[in-house]
């Protein structure tokens, strides 16, 4: 896998709990699960990992570390780097030292962390902290955390600010009056629902934006590849070499027909139109055999450039298809579709009516949020922390969840650290479960 977490060591959490996530516990695999009774530090551990690894400024991460009772928290990465927060002399409260080491690059950086009277850490109380974080950011993997409150935090500043706005400000799926009334009445359950819907809307928009960006990238890659092919053909002709783009008529028709079939999802999702290929096929079929030699090189170049161009679009379409297929496998009465212009669309199969995301059940909203969250991050190595993914999900859905995460993510680039109480989620993951160890005194 790419640069991800290889081990975590937490000493004296709450003063008496130790936790070791090591290579022996297969943290190098895609999944690692934390399982324990309530109150033994699963959620705190995820918060500590995120706060230590995240490089986001002004989010309160280092203040959170200061507020927690522990002696040492050490996170090592597959690259060989490590980052640690440690209190000296066996202390479990108060000031601590941040230390980053990367022996391969001969990098070792330290910074003392202190707080003000209110327990807040900032550049005044800890003058070297800003420089420390700026120095180590490039060596840390992106990390994202979906908490039990269903608020999303990410080490990507732009995305974090986007989610923060959605957390505070009603989006197009909410009525402002509903949100304001919930805040005014302090209706905790309603506020949680609004946050959940806000995060769902945010992740749906982010998923649609990631597909759009990938589409733009594929067009750019396809154009550059086409230019390279044409340049190669021109160089061959100029040098008097045999033109490698020459193709016979039967082969050209066969390859374009196969391309049409392979690219059907791309056409359905609105990534391109089938008409240009159909028109070219008709023109190729109309060329007499005795005239073919005059156009074979041109047709060969056309076929080769389109195979390259559509290769990117087909890969993108496969990603969307996998996402839709996996998500749809959970729903009995709903159909989820996608188009480049309209984005994700949810319909009731029975009534054939469109359903707004806010009208979905709590479990359905949770599922789409998590799937979109994971799918978006398949383009870069990412550590995904999830606290209690089983919330609002049926037993059947819980059993399928980790397999689905594998499908919609990139197995080589995405690592999951999941805290759960669900035996259903762990039913086939016994060798990937870690529990806290209470120290002997």
Short mmCIF file of C-alpha atoms in Angstrom, two decimals:
data_model
loop_
_atom_site.label_atom_id
_atom_site.label_comp_id
_atom_site.label_asym_id
_atom_site.label_seq_id
_atom_site.Cartn_x
_atom_site.Cartn_y
_atom_site.Cartn_z
CA UNK A 1 0.00 0.00 0.00
CA UNK A 2 0.98 3.66 -0.25
CA UNK A 3 2.13 5.69 2.77
CA UNK A 4 -0.34 4.74 5.50
CA UNK A 5 -0.21 3.95 9.23
CA UNK A 6 1.89 0.91 10.12
CA UNK A 7 1.48 0.99 13.91
CA UNK A 8 -0.02 2.98 16.78
CA UNK A 9 1.08 2.86 20.40
CA UNK A 10 -0.91 4.58 23.16
CA UNK A 11 0.35 4.49 26.74
CA UNK A 12 -1.59 5.22 29.93
CA UNK A 13 -4.77 6.47 28.32
CA UNK A 14 -6.92 7.76 31.22
CA UNK A 15 -3.88 6.81 33.31
CA UNK A 16 -4.39 3.04 33.09
CA UNK A 17 -5.10 1.80 29.54
CA UNK A 18 -2.49 0.76 26.97
CA UNK A 19 -3.27 0.09 23.32
CA UNK A 20 -0.96 -1.35 20.68
CA UNK A 21 -1.88 -1.51 16.99
CA UNK A 22 1.13 -3.17 15.41
CA UNK A 23 2.22 -5.10 12.33
CA UNK A 24 1.37 -8.27 14.26
CA UNK A 25 -2.24 -7.09 14.24
CA UNK A 26 -2.13 -6.76 10.44
CA UNK A 27 -2.46 -3.00 10.36
CA UNK A 28 -0.72 -3.22 6.99
CA UNK A 29 -3.94 -4.73 5.59
CA UNK A 30 -6.82 -2.50 4.48
CA UNK A 31 -8.82 -2.84 7.71
CA UNK A 32 -8.21 -2.75 11.43
CA UNK A 33 -11.06 -2.82 13.94
CA UNK A 34 -11.11 -1.56 17.53
CA UNK A 35 -13.52 -3.48 19.73
CA UNK A 36 -14.17 -2.97 23.44
CA UNK A 37 -16.84 -2.18 25.98
CA UNK A 38 -18.03 1.39 26.38
CA UNK A 39 -15.66 3.74 28.14
CA UNK A 40 -12.39 1.99 27.27
CA UNK A 41 -11.14 4.63 24.87
CA UNK A 42 -11.98 3.58 21.29
CA UNK A 43 -13.36 6.97 20.29
CA UNK A 44 -10.64 8.79 22.21
CA UNK A 45 -7.99 6.80 20.35
CA UNK A 46 -9.45 7.76 16.95
CA UNK A 47 -9.57 11.40 18.05
CA UNK A 48 -5.97 11.24 19.26
CA UNK A 49 -4.78 9.69 15.97
CA UNK A 50 -6.60 12.30 13.91
CA UNK A 51 -5.44 15.20 16.10
CA UNK A 52 -1.83 14.01 15.98
CA UNK A 53 -1.67 13.28 12.22
CA UNK A 54 -3.85 16.10 10.87
CA UNK A 55 -1.96 19.19 9.75
CA UNK A 56 -5.01 21.47 9.70
CA UNK A 57 -4.40 24.78 11.47
CA UNK A 58 -6.81 26.43 13.88
CA UNK A 59 -8.96 23.31 14.24
CA UNK A 60 -8.05 22.71 17.89
CA UNK A 61 -6.28 19.40 17.26
CA UNK A 62 -3.24 20.12 19.40
CA UNK A 63 -5.49 21.61 22.11
CA UNK A 64 -7.42 18.34 22.07
CA UNK A 65 -4.19 16.41 22.63
CA UNK A 66 -3.40 18.72 25.56
CA UNK A 67 -6.83 18.10 27.13
CA UNK A 68 -6.56 14.31 27.12
CA UNK A 69 -5.05 12.09 29.81
CA UNK A 70 -2.28 9.94 28.35
CA UNK A 71 1.47 9.53 28.64
CA UNK A 72 2.50 8.84 25.04
CA UNK A 73 0.84 8.48 21.64
CA UNK A 74 3.08 7.26 18.83
CA UNK A 75 1.99 6.78 15.20
CA UNK A 76 4.35 5.15 12.71
CA UNK A 77 3.91 5.14 8.92
CA UNK A 78 4.80 2.64 6.22
CA UNK A 79 7.24 5.20 4.77
CA UNK A 80 9.39 4.81 7.88
CA UNK A 81 8.35 8.17 9.36
CA UNK A 82 6.73 8.58 12.79
CA UNK A 83 5.02 11.29 14.82
CA UNK A 84 4.66 11.27 18.58
CA UNK A 85 3.09 13.28 21.41
CA UNK A 86 4.74 12.51 24.75
CA UNK A 87 4.73 13.84 28.29
CA UNK A 88 7.95 13.42 30.19
CA UNK A 89 8.60 11.71 33.52
CA UNK A 90 5.57 9.46 33.39
CA UNK A 91 3.14 12.40 33.50
CA UNK A 92 -0.29 11.92 31.90
CA UNK A 93 -1.49 15.54 31.97
CA UNK A 94 -0.12 18.97 31.10
CA UNK A 95 2.52 20.07 28.60
CA UNK A 96 3.79 17.60 26.01
CA UNK A 97 6.39 17.37 23.26
CA UNK A 98 5.70 16.70 19.60
CA UNK A 99 8.40 14.72 17.84
CA UNK A 100 8.63 13.76 14.16
CA UNK A 101 11.30 11.40 12.83
CA UNK A 102 12.04 10.24 9.29
CA UNK A 103 15.40 8.41 9.33
CA UNK A 104 15.43 7.80 5.55
CA UNK A 105 15.45 11.57 4.97
CA UNK A 106 17.56 12.26 8.08
CA UNK A 107 14.72 14.38 9.47
CA UNK A 108 14.11 14.86 13.21
CA UNK A 109 11.95 17.74 14.45
CA UNK A 110 10.68 18.52 17.95
CA UNK A 111 8.35 21.11 19.43
CA UNK A 112 7.25 21.79 23.02
CA UNK A 113 3.50 22.28 23.36
CA UNK A 114 1.99 24.39 26.15
CA UNK A 115 -1.45 25.91 26.66
CA UNK A 116 -2.91 29.10 28.04
CA UNK A 117 -5.00 29.19 31.22
CA UNK A 118 -8.08 28.06 29.29
CA UNK A 119 -6.27 24.97 27.95
CA UNK A 120 -5.92 26.35 24.43
CA UNK A 121 -2.78 25.70 22.42
CA UNK A 122 -1.66 28.41 19.99
CA UNK A 123 1.43 29.97 18.44
CA UNK A 124 1.86 32.24 21.47
CA UNK A 125 1.91 29.47 24.05
CA UNK A 126 3.87 27.17 21.71
CA UNK A 127 6.05 29.35 19.44
CA UNK A 128 7.59 26.46 17.50
CA UNK A 129 4.33 24.65 16.74
CA UNK A 130 3.50 26.37 13.43
CA UNK A 131 6.97 25.74 12.05
CA UNK A 132 6.80 22.13 13.24
CA UNK A 133 3.54 21.44 11.41
CA UNK A 134 4.67 23.20 8.24
CA UNK A 135 7.83 21.07 8.23
CA UNK A 136 6.12 17.69 8.68
CA UNK A 137 2.94 18.11 6.61
CA UNK A 138 4.46 16.79 3.38
CA UNK A 139 5.41 13.52 5.09
CA UNK A 140 1.97 12.79 6.58
CA UNK A 141 -0.78 10.91 4.69
CA UNK A 142 -4.20 12.53 4.18
CA UNK A 143 -6.51 11.50 7.01
CA UNK A 144 -10.27 11.78 7.34
CA UNK A 145 -12.44 11.12 10.37
CA UNK A 146 -16.17 10.37 10.43
CA UNK A 147 -17.16 10.66 14.08
CA UNK A 148 -20.13 9.10 15.84
CA UNK A 149 -21.73 12.56 15.68
CA UNK A 150 -21.41 12.18 11.88
CA UNK A 151 -19.38 15.35 11.53
CA UNK A 152 -16.63 14.90 8.93
CA UNK A 153 -13.13 16.19 9.62
CA UNK A 154 -10.39 16.04 7.02
CA UNK A 155 -6.73 16.97 6.77
CA UNK A 156 -7.62 18.75 3.53
CA UNK A 157 -8.14 22.39 4.51
CA UNK A 158 -10.46 23.23 1.62
CA UNK A 159 -12.65 20.21 2.22
CA UNK A 160 -12.70 20.72 5.96
CA UNK A 161 -13.86 24.33 5.60
CA UNK A 162 -16.50 23.16 3.10
CA UNK A 163 -17.82 20.58 5.57
CA UNK A 164 -17.67 23.08 8.42
CA UNK A 165 -19.91 25.46 6.48
CA UNK A 166 -22.35 22.60 5.89
CA UNK A 167 -22.26 21.82 9.60
CA UNK A 168 -23.32 25.35 10.53
CA UNK A 169 -25.29 26.60 7.54
CA UNK A 170 -28.45 24.91 6.18
CA UNK A 171 -28.00 23.59 2.64
CA UNK A 172 -30.46 23.10 -0.18
CA UNK A 173 -31.86 19.95 1.47
CA UNK A 174 -32.87 21.81 4.65
CA UNK A 175 -35.35 24.50 5.48
CA UNK A 176 -33.56 27.27 7.41
CA UNK A 177 -36.52 27.62 9.77
CA UNK A 178 -36.22 23.93 10.74
CA UNK A 179 -32.53 24.35 11.53
CA UNK A 180 -33.04 27.57 13.50
CA UNK A 181 -35.94 26.10 15.45
CA UNK A 182 -33.86 23.04 16.39
CA UNK A 183 -31.00 25.24 17.59
CA UNK A 184 -33.38 27.49 19.51
CA UNK A 185 -35.25 24.60 21.17
CA UNK A 186 -32.03 22.65 21.81
CA UNK A 187 -33.64 19.56 20.27
CA UNK A 188 -30.57 17.28 20.33
CA UNK A 189 -32.12 14.53 18.24
CA UNK A 190 -33.31 16.98 15.60
CA UNK A 191 -29.94 18.75 15.53
CA UNK A 192 -28.21 15.40 15.00
CA UNK A 193 -30.58 14.69 12.12
CA UNK A 194 -29.86 18.07 10.56
CA UNK A 195 -26.10 17.52 10.88
CA UNK A 196 -26.51 14.06 9.35
CA UNK A 197 -28.48 15.48 6.41
CA UNK A 198 -26.01 18.34 6.02
CA UNK A 199 -23.09 15.90 5.85
CA UNK A 200 -25.01 13.74 3.37
CA UNK A 201 -25.59 16.74 1.11
CA UNK A 202 -21.94 17.73 1.44
CA UNK A 203 -20.66 14.26 0.55
CA UNK A 204 -23.06 13.89 -2.39
CA UNK A 205 -21.87 17.20 -3.81
CA UNK A 206 -18.25 16.23 -3.19
CA UNK A 207 -18.79 12.87 -4.94
CA UNK A 208 -20.37 14.59 -7.95
CA UNK A 209 -17.55 17.14 -8.04
CA UNK A 210 -14.91 14.38 -7.90
CA UNK A 211 -16.52 12.59 -10.86
CA UNK A 212 -16.66 15.86 -12.80
CA UNK A 213 -13.01 16.56 -12.06
CA UNK A 214 -12.04 13.03 -13.08
CA UNK A 215 -14.01 13.50 -16.30
CA UNK A 216 -12.13 16.72 -17.05
CA UNK A 217 -8.83 14.97 -16.28
CA UNK A 218 -9.72 12.06 -18.58
CA UNK A 219 -10.47 14.47 -21.41
CA UNK A 220 -7.13 16.18 -20.85
CA UNK A 221 -5.26 12.85 -20.71
CA UNK A 222 -7.07 11.66 -23.83
CA UNK A 223 -6.20 14.84 -25.72
CA UNK A 224 -2.52 14.60 -24.78
CA UNK A 225 -2.43 10.92 -25.76
CA UNK A 226 -4.07 11.71 -29.10
CA UNK A 227 -1.49 14.42 -29.77
CA UNK A 228 1.31 11.97 -28.99
CA UNK A 229 -0.14 9.39 -31.40
CA UNK A 230 -0.51 11.95 -34.20
CA UNK A 231 3.02 13.25 -33.59
CA UNK A 232 4.36 9.68 -33.76
CA UNK A 233 2.58 9.09 -37.07
CA UNK A 234 3.98 12.31 -38.52
CA UNK A 235 7.50 11.41 -37.37
CA UNK A 236 7.20 7.97 -38.99
CA UNK A 237 6.05 9.52 -42.28
CA UNK A 238 8.79 12.18 -42.21
CA UNK A 239 11.45 9.54 -41.56
CA UNK A 240 10.16 7.33 -44.34
CA UNK A 241 9.23 4.57 -41.87
CA UNK A 242 6.24 2.28 -42.21
CA UNK A 243 3.16 3.94 -40.77
CA UNK A 244 2.16 1.88 -37.73
CA UNK A 245 -1.34 3.38 -37.83
CA UNK A 246 -2.26 1.46 -41.02
CA UNK A 247 -5.25 -0.80 -40.35
CA UNK A 248 -7.42 -3.04 -42.51
CA UNK A 249 -11.11 -2.30 -42.91
CA UNK A 250 -12.45 -5.36 -41.08
CA UNK A 251 -10.17 -4.73 -38.13
CA UNK A 252 -11.19 -1.05 -37.92
CA UNK A 253 -14.90 -1.91 -37.89
CA UNK A 254 -14.41 -4.66 -35.32
CA UNK A 255 -12.42 -2.46 -32.94
CA UNK A 256 -14.85 0.46 -33.16
CA UNK A 257 -17.87 -1.80 -32.59
CA UNK A 258 -16.18 -3.32 -29.53
CA UNK A 259 -15.32 0.17 -28.30
CA UNK A 260 -18.99 1.18 -28.62
CA UNK A 261 -20.02 -1.81 -26.53
CA UNK A 262 -17.39 -1.21 -23.84
CA UNK A 263 -18.27 2.49 -23.63
CA UNK A 264 -22.05 2.04 -23.19
CA UNK A 265 -21.92 3.11 -19.51
CA UNK A 266 -19.89 6.20 -20.48
CA UNK A 267 -22.63 7.16 -22.95
CA UNK A 268 -25.35 6.45 -20.36
CA UNK A 269 -23.65 8.65 -17.75
CA UNK A 270 -23.32 11.49 -20.27
CA UNK A 271 -19.53 11.44 -20.48
CA UNK A 272 -19.69 11.36 -24.29
CA UNK A 273 -22.00 10.76 -27.23
CA UNK A 274 -22.10 7.64 -29.38
CA UNK A 275 -23.08 9.57 -32.54
CA UNK A 276 -19.54 10.43 -33.75
CA UNK A 277 -18.48 6.77 -33.60
CA UNK A 278 -21.67 5.65 -35.35
CA UNK A 279 -21.16 8.21 -38.12
CA UNK A 280 -17.52 7.18 -38.58
CA UNK A 281 -18.51 3.49 -38.74
CA UNK A 282 -21.02 4.28 -41.47
CA UNK A 283 -18.38 6.17 -43.46
CA UNK A 284 -15.83 3.34 -43.05
CA UNK A 285 -18.37 0.78 -44.25
CA UNK A 286 -19.13 2.95 -47.30
CA UNK A 287 -15.49 3.03 -48.48
CA UNK A 288 -14.88 0.62 -51.36
CA UNK A 289 -12.14 -1.99 -50.87
CA UNK A 290 -10.10 -0.64 -53.76
CA UNK A 291 -10.10 2.81 -52.13
CA UNK A 292 -9.24 1.60 -48.62
CA UNK A 293 -5.49 1.95 -48.99
CA UNK A 294 -5.88 5.71 -49.39
CA UNK A 295 -7.66 6.15 -46.02
CA UNK A 296 -6.34 3.25 -43.93
CA UNK A 297 -3.65 5.31 -42.17
CA UNK A 298 -6.13 8.06 -41.29
CA UNK A 299 -8.68 5.55 -39.99
CA UNK A 300 -5.97 3.70 -38.07
CA UNK A 301 -4.95 6.92 -36.33
CA UNK A 302 -8.61 7.67 -35.53
CA UNK A 303 -9.15 4.20 -34.05
CA UNK A 304 -5.98 4.34 -31.95
CA UNK A 305 -6.69 7.81 -30.53
CA UNK A 306 -10.28 6.86 -29.65
CA UNK A 307 -9.21 3.64 -27.95
CA UNK A 308 -6.90 5.73 -25.78
CA UNK A 309 -9.45 8.46 -25.12
CA UNK A 310 -12.25 6.08 -24.25
CA UNK A 311 -9.93 3.99 -22.10
CA UNK A 312 -9.98 6.82 -19.52
CA UNK A 313 -13.75 7.31 -19.81
CA UNK A 314 -14.43 3.57 -19.48
CA UNK A 315 -12.29 3.44 -16.31
CA UNK A 316 -14.24 6.39 -14.88
CA UNK A 317 -17.54 4.76 -15.86
CA UNK A 318 -16.50 1.52 -14.16
CA UNK A 319 -15.88 3.46 -10.95
CA UNK A 320 -19.37 5.01 -11.10
CA UNK A 321 -20.95 1.65 -11.97
CA UNK A 322 -19.24 -0.09 -9.04
CA UNK A 323 -20.41 2.65 -6.69
CA UNK A 324 -24.03 2.55 -7.92
CA UNK A 325 -24.17 -1.26 -8.01
CA UNK A 326 -22.79 -1.63 -4.49
CA UNK A 327 -25.07 1.06 -3.07
CA UNK A 328 -28.15 -0.28 -4.88
CA UNK A 329 -27.55 -3.76 -3.47
CA UNK A 330 -28.67 -2.42 -0.08
CA UNK A 331 -31.96 -0.90 -1.25
CA UNK A 332 -35.10 -2.89 -1.97
CA UNK A 333 -37.47 -0.19 -3.23
CA UNK A 334 -35.14 2.52 -4.48
CA UNK A 335 -33.09 3.05 -7.63
CA UNK A 336 -29.98 5.23 -7.62
CA UNK A 337 -28.72 6.60 -10.93
CA UNK A 338 -26.07 9.07 -12.04
CA UNK A 339 -25.58 11.47 -14.92
CA UNK A 340 -22.87 14.04 -15.44
CA UNK A 341 -25.40 16.86 -15.74
CA UNK A 342 -27.82 15.89 -12.96
CA UNK A 343 -25.53 14.06 -10.53
CA UNK A 344 -26.93 11.38 -8.20
CA UNK A 345 -30.65 10.77 -8.46
CA UNK A 346 -32.76 8.62 -6.12
CA UNK A 347 -36.14 7.24 -7.20
CA UNK A 348 -38.75 5.02 -5.62
CA UNK A 349 -39.00 1.92 -7.86
CA UNK A 350 -42.64 1.36 -7.01
CA UNK A 351 -44.04 4.87 -7.43
CA UNK A 352 -41.33 6.04 -9.88
CA UNK A 353 -41.09 9.31 -7.95
CA UNK A 354 -37.89 11.17 -7.11
CA UNK A 355 -36.78 11.15 -3.47
CA UNK A 356 -34.86 14.02 -1.88
CA UNK A 357 -31.88 12.80 0.19
CA UNK A 358 -33.40 14.44 3.29
CA UNK A 359 -36.40 12.10 2.95
CA UNK A 360 -34.34 8.94 3.17
CA UNK A 361 -34.24 6.90 6.37
CA UNK A 362 -31.43 7.49 8.85
CA UNK A 363 -29.69 4.25 7.82
CA UNK A 364 -29.97 5.08 4.12
CA UNK A 365 -28.49 8.53 4.71
CA UNK A 366 -25.65 7.03 6.73
CA UNK A 367 -24.86 4.51 4.01
CA UNK A 368 -24.72 7.02 1.15
CA UNK A 369 -22.64 9.41 3.26
CA UNK A 370 -20.07 6.72 4.08
CA UNK A 371 -19.91 5.33 0.53
CA UNK A 372 -19.44 8.79 -1.00
CA UNK A 373 -16.88 9.69 1.66
CA UNK A 374 -14.81 6.60 0.87
CA UNK A 375 -15.20 6.73 -2.93
CA UNK A 376 -14.00 10.33 -3.20
CA UNK A 377 -10.69 9.41 -1.59
CA UNK A 378 -9.71 6.60 -3.91
CA UNK A 379 -7.55 9.01 -5.93
CA UNK A 380 -4.89 9.43 -3.23
CA UNK A 381 -3.46 7.40 -0.32
CA UNK A 382 -5.81 8.08 2.60
CA UNK A 383 -6.32 6.90 6.17
CA UNK A 384 -10.05 6.73 6.96
CA UNK A 385 -11.15 6.72 10.62
CA UNK A 386 -14.79 5.78 11.28
CA UNK A 387 -16.43 5.67 14.69
CA UNK A 388 -19.36 3.25 14.99
CA UNK A 389 -20.29 2.83 11.30
CA UNK A 390 -23.12 0.54 12.41
CA UNK A 391 -25.27 3.45 13.62
CA UNK A 392 -28.81 3.08 12.19
CA UNK A 393 -27.82 0.09 10.00
CA UNK A 394 -29.61 -3.26 10.08
CA UNK A 395 -27.70 -6.45 10.96
CA UNK A 396 -27.63 -7.47 7.28
CA UNK A 397 -26.23 -4.12 6.20
CA UNK A 398 -23.60 -4.27 8.95
CA UNK A 399 -22.37 -7.67 7.73
CA UNK A 400 -21.92 -6.34 4.17
CA UNK A 401 -20.30 -3.05 5.11
CA UNK A 402 -16.56 -3.79 5.11
CA UNK A 403 -16.79 -5.66 1.80
CA UNK A 404 -18.58 -2.67 0.30
CA UNK A 405 -15.91 -0.30 1.60
CA UNK A 406 -13.35 -2.39 -0.29
CA UNK A 407 -15.38 -2.21 -3.49
CA UNK A 408 -15.91 1.56 -3.54
CA UNK A 409 -12.38 2.41 -2.35
CA UNK A 410 -8.95 1.73 -3.79
CA UNK A 411 -7.60 -1.30 -1.91
CA UNK A 412 -4.03 -0.20 -2.54
CA UNK A 413 -4.51 3.36 -1.31
CA UNK A 414 -7.21 3.40 1.38
CA UNK A 415 -6.73 2.22 4.95
CA UNK A 416 -9.59 1.92 7.44
CA UNK A 417 -9.33 2.16 11.23
CA UNK A 418 -12.81 1.46 12.56
CA UNK A 419 -14.12 1.55 16.14
CA UNK A 420 -17.22 -0.57 16.56
CA UNK A 421 -19.50 -2.44 18.97
CA UNK A 422 -20.95 -4.51 16.14
CA UNK A 423 -20.36 -8.25 16.19
CA UNK A 424 -21.97 -8.34 12.74
CA UNK A 425 -19.24 -6.11 11.25
CA UNK A 426 -16.57 -8.25 12.91
CA UNK A 427 -18.15 -11.59 11.95
CA UNK A 428 -15.44 -12.41 9.38
CA UNK A 429 -12.69 -10.10 10.67
CA UNK A 430 -11.58 -11.81 13.89
CA UNK A 431 -7.89 -11.61 12.93
CA UNK A 432 -8.14 -7.85 12.41
CA UNK A 433 -9.55 -6.88 15.81
CA UNK A 434 -7.64 -5.09 18.56
CA UNK A 435 -8.86 -4.39 22.10
CA UNK A 436 -7.41 -2.12 24.82
CA UNK A 437 -5.22 -3.62 27.56
CA UNK A 438 -5.76 -2.40 31.12
CA UNK A 439 -2.42 -1.90 32.86
CA UNK A 440 -1.49 -3.75 36.02
CA UNK A 441 -0.46 -1.51 38.95
#
